[in-house]
Tab-separated table of C-alpha atoms and ligand atoms in Angstrom:
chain	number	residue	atom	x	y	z
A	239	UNK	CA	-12.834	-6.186	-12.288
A	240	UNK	CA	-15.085	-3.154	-12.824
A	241	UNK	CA	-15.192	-2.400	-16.216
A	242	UNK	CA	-13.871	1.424	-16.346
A	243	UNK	CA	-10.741	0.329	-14.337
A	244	UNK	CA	-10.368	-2.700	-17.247
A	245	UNK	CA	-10.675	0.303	-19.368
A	246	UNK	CA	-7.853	1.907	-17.743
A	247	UNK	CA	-5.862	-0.774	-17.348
A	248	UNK	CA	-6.122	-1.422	-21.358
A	249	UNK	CA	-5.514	2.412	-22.626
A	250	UNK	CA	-4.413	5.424	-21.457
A	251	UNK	CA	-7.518	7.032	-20.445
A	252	UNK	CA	-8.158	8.111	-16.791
A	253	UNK	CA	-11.318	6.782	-15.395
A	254	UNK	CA	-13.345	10.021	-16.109
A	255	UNK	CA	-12.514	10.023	-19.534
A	256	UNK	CA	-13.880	5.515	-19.701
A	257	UNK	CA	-17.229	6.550	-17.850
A	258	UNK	CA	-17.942	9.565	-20.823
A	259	UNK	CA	-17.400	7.074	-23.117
A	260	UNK	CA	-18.902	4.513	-21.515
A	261	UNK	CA	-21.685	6.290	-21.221
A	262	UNK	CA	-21.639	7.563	-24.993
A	263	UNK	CA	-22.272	3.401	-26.094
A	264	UNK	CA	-18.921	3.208	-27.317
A	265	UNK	CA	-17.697	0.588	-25.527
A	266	UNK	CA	-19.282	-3.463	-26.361
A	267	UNK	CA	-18.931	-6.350	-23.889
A	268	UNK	CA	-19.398	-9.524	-25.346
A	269	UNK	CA	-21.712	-8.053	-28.387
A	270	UNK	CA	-23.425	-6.070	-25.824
A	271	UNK	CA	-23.372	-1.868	-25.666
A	272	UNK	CA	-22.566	-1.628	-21.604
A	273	UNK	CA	-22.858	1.907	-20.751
A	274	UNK	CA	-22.806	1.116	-16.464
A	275	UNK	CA	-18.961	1.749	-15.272
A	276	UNK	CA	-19.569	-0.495	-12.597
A	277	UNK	CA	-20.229	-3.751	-14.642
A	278	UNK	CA	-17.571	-6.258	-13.213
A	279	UNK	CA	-16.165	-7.708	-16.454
A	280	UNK	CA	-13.666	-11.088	-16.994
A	281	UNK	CA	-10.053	-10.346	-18.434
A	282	UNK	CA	-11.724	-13.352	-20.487
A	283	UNK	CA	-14.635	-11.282	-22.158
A	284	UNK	CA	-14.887	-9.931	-25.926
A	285	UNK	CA	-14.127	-6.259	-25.164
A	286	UNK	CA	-14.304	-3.165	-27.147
A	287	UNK	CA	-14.195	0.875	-27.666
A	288	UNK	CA	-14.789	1.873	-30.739
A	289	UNK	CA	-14.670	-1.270	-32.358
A	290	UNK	CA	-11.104	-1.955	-30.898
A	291	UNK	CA	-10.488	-5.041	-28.999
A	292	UNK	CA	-9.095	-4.092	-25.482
A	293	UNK	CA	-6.410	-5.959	-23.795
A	294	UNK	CA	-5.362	-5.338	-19.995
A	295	UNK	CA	-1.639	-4.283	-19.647
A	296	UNK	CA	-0.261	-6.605	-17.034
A	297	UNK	CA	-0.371	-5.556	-13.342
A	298	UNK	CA	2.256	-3.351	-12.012
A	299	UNK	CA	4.316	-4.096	-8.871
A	300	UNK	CA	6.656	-1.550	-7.093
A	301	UNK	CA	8.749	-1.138	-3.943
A	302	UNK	CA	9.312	2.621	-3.251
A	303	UNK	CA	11.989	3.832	-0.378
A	304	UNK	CA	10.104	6.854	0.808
A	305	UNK	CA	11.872	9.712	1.922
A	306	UNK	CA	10.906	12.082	4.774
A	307	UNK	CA	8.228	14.402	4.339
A	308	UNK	CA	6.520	12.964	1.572
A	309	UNK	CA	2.789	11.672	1.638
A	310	UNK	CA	1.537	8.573	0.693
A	311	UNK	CA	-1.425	9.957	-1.866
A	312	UNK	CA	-1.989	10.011	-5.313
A	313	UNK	CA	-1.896	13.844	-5.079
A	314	UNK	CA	0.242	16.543	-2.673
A	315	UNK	CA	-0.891	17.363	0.320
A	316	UNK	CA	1.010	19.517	2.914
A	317	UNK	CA	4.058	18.100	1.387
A	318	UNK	CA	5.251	16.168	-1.962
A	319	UNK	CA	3.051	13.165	-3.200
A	320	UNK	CA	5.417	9.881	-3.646
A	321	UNK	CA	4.750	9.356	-7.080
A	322	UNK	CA	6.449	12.287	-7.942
A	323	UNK	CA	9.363	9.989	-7.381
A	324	UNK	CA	8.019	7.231	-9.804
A	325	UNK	CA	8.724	8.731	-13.512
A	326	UNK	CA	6.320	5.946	-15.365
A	327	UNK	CA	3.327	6.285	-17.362
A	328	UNK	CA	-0.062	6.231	-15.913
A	329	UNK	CA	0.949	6.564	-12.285
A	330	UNK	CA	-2.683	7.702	-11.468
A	331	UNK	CA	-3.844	4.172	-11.809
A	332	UNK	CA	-1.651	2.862	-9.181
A	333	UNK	CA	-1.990	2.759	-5.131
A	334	UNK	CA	-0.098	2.177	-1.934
A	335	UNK	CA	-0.849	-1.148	0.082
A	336	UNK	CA	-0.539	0.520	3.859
A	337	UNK	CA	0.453	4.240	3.669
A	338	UNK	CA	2.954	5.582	5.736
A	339	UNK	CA	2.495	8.654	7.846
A	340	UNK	CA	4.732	11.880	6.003
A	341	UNK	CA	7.413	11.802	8.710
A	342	UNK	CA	7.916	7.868	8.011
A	343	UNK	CA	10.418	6.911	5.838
A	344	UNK	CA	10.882	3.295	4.557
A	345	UNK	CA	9.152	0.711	2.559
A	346	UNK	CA	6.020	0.959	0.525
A	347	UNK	CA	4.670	-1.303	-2.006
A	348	UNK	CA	2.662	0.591	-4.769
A	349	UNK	CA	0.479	-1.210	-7.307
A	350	UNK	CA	-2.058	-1.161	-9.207
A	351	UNK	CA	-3.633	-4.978	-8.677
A	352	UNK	CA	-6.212	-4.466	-5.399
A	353	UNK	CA	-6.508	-8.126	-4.993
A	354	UNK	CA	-2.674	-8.377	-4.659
A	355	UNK	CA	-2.713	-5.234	-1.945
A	356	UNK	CA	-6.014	-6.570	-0.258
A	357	UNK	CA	-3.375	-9.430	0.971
A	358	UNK	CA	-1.244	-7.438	2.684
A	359	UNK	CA	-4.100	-4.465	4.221
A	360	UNK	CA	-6.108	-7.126	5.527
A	361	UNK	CA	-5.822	-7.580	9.379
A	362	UNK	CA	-7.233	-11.510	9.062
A	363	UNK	CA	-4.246	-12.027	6.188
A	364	UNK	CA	-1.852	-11.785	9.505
A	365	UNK	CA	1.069	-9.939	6.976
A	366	UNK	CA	3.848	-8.857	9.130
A	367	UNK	CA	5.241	-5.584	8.717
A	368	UNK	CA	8.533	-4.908	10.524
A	369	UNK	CA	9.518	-1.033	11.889
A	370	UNK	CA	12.743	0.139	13.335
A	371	UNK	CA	11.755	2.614	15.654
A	372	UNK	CA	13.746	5.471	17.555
A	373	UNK	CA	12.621	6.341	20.680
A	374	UNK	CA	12.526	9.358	23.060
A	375	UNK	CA	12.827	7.512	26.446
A	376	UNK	CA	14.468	3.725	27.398
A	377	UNK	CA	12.689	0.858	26.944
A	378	UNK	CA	10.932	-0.375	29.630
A	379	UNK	CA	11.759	-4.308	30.650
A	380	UNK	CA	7.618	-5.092	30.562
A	381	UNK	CA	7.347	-3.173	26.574
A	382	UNK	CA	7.415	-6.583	25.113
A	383	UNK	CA	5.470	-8.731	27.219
A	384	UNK	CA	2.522	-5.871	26.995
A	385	UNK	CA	2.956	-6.046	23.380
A	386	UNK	CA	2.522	-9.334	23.043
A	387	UNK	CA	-0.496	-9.431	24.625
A	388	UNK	CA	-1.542	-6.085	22.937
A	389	UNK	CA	-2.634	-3.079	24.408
A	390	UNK	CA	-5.466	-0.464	24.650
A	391	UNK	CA	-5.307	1.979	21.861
A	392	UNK	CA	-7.284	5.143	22.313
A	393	UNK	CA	-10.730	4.829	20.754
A	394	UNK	CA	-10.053	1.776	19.804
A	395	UNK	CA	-12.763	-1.260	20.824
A	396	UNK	CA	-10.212	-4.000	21.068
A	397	UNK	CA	-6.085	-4.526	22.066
A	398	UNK	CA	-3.674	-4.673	18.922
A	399	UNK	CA	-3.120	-7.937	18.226
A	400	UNK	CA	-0.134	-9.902	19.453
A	401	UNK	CA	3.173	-7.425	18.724
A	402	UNK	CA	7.224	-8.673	18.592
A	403	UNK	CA	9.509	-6.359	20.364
A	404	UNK	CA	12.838	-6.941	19.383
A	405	UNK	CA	15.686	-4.629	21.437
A	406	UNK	CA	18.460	-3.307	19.796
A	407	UNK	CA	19.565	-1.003	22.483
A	408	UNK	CA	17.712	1.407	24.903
A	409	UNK	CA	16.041	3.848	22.501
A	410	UNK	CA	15.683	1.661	19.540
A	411	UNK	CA	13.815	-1.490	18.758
A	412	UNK	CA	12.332	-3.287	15.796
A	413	UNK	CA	8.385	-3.303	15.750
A	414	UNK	CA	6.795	-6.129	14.049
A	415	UNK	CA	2.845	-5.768	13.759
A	416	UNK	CA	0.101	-7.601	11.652
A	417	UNK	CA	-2.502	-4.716	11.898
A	418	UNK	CA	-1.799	-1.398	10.221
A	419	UNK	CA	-4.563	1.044	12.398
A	420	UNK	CA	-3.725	4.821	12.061
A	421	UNK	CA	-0.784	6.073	13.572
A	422	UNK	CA	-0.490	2.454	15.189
A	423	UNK	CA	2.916	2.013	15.794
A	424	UNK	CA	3.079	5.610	17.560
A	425	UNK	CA	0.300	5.451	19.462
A	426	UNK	CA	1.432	1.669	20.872
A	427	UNK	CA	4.687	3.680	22.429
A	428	UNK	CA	2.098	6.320	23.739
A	429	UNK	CA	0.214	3.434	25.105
A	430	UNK	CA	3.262	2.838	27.470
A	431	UNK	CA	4.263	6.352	28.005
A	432	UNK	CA	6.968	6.607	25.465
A	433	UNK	CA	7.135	8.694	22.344
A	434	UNK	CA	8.857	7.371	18.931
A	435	UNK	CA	11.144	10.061	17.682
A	436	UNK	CA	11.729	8.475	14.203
A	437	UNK	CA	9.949	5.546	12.491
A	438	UNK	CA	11.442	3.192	9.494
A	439	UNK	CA	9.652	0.336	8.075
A	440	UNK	CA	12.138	-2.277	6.557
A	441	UNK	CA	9.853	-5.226	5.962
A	442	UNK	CA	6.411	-6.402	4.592
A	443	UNK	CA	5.942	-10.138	4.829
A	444	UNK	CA	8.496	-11.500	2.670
A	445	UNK	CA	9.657	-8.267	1.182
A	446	UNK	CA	12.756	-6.274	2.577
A	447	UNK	CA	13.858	-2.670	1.718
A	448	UNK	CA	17.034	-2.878	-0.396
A	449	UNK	CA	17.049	-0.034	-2.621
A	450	UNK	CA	18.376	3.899	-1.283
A	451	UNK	CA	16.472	6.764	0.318
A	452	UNK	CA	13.700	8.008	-2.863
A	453	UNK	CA	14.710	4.726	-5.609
A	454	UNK	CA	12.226	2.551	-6.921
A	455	UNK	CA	12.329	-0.397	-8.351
A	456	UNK	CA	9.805	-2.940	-9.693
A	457	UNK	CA	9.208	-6.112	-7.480
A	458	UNK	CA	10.863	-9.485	-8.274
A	459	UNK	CA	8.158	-12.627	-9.636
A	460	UNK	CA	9.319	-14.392	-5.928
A	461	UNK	CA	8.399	-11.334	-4.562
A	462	UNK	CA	4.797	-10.776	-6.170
A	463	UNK	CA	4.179	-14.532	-5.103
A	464	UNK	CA	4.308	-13.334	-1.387
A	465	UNK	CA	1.015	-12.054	-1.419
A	466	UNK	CA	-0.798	-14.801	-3.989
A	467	UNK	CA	-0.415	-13.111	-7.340
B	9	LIG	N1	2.562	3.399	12.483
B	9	LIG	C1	2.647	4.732	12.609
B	9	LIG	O1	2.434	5.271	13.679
B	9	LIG	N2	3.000	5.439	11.529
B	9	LIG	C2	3.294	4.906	10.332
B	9	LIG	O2	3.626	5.626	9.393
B	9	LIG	C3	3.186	3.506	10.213
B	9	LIG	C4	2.815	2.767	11.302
């Protein structure tokens, strides 16, 4: 890992505040002065500020049921960030693996391990993410056969890969995907002439909401080992 972010990850400083003192000599890597923030470092390596030996906190994992209206950033936008629901410390070193757009509500996995989120971004990792979706018009009988063998997306070079309709009745279906392109899931329905009206993801790989409208909780080891950590 980069070295300010090991910084980070072993004090409370943000990574502003490791690059000035990076950059002051403070900080030795194996009997070395390293003043480059980029300098990819081993949790393995001697290292120290100020003559203190620095040791990693371990990685955070987090399932978050985000409410309406709420962004997934690290900072407000047009309306509330989602970490204003988490109440731990250092929040600002932690991200979302596959935002959800503000009028989505649902699950989102927050962490601050980018090996562990890589996993489930990744369109060649194949994770499935499962939406219930409500919709403004009826299904139509072809939705899931055109899914399956994915559709044009506007400005989009290729079809979505292969999609699983599931109906549960005429204006509501579960959604499950393996890509995660903007607005994707809305802009399948507009493919076909439909709009969605409200959007709810309940799944990522082997991870399932279970927790109410604006909890948190920290994930369960089984659940970390979904995506190789
Ligand atoms: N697809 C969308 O259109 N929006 C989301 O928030 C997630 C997937």
């Amino acid at each position: 890992m980069r070295l300010d972010k090991f910084i980070c990850k072993s004090t409370d400083l943000s990574r502003t505040e490791a690059t000035i003192l990076l950059r002051e000599g403070r900080v030795i890597v194996n009997d070395e002065v390293i003043t480059n923030e980029a300098t990819q470092v081993h949790e393995n390596n001697s290292i120290t500020l100020d003559g203190q030996v620095l040791t990693p906190r371990p990685s955070r994992y987090i399932m978050m049921h985000k409410p309406l209206n709420t962004v997934c950033s690290n900072v407000d936008d047009s309306y509330p960030s989602l970490f204003r629901y988490i109440d731990i410390d250092n929040v600002s070193n932690l991200h979302i693996a596959g935002r959800l757009d503000a009028d989505t509500t649902g699950l989102v996995l927050i962490t601050d391990d980018g090996r562990w989120s890589f996993n489930i971004i990744r369109p060649t990792k194949q994770c499935e993410k499962v939406y219930r979706v409500s919709l403004r018009d009826p299904i139509a009988d072809d939705v899931a056969s055109k899914f399956e063998h994915g559709v044009q997306l506007q400005g989009e070079k290729s079809l979505t890969l292969p999609a699983k309709l599931h109906i549960v009745n005429a204006k509501e279906v579960l959604l499950t995907i393996t890509e995660g392109k903007f607005h994707q899931v809305k802009r399948m329905f507009a493919s076909v002439g439909n709009r969605v009206v409200a959007l709810h993801r309940q799944k990522i790989g082997g991870i399932s909401l279970d927790i109410e409208i604006g909890q948190w909780r920290y994930l369960r080891d089984d659940e970390i080992k979904c995506f190789g950590s």
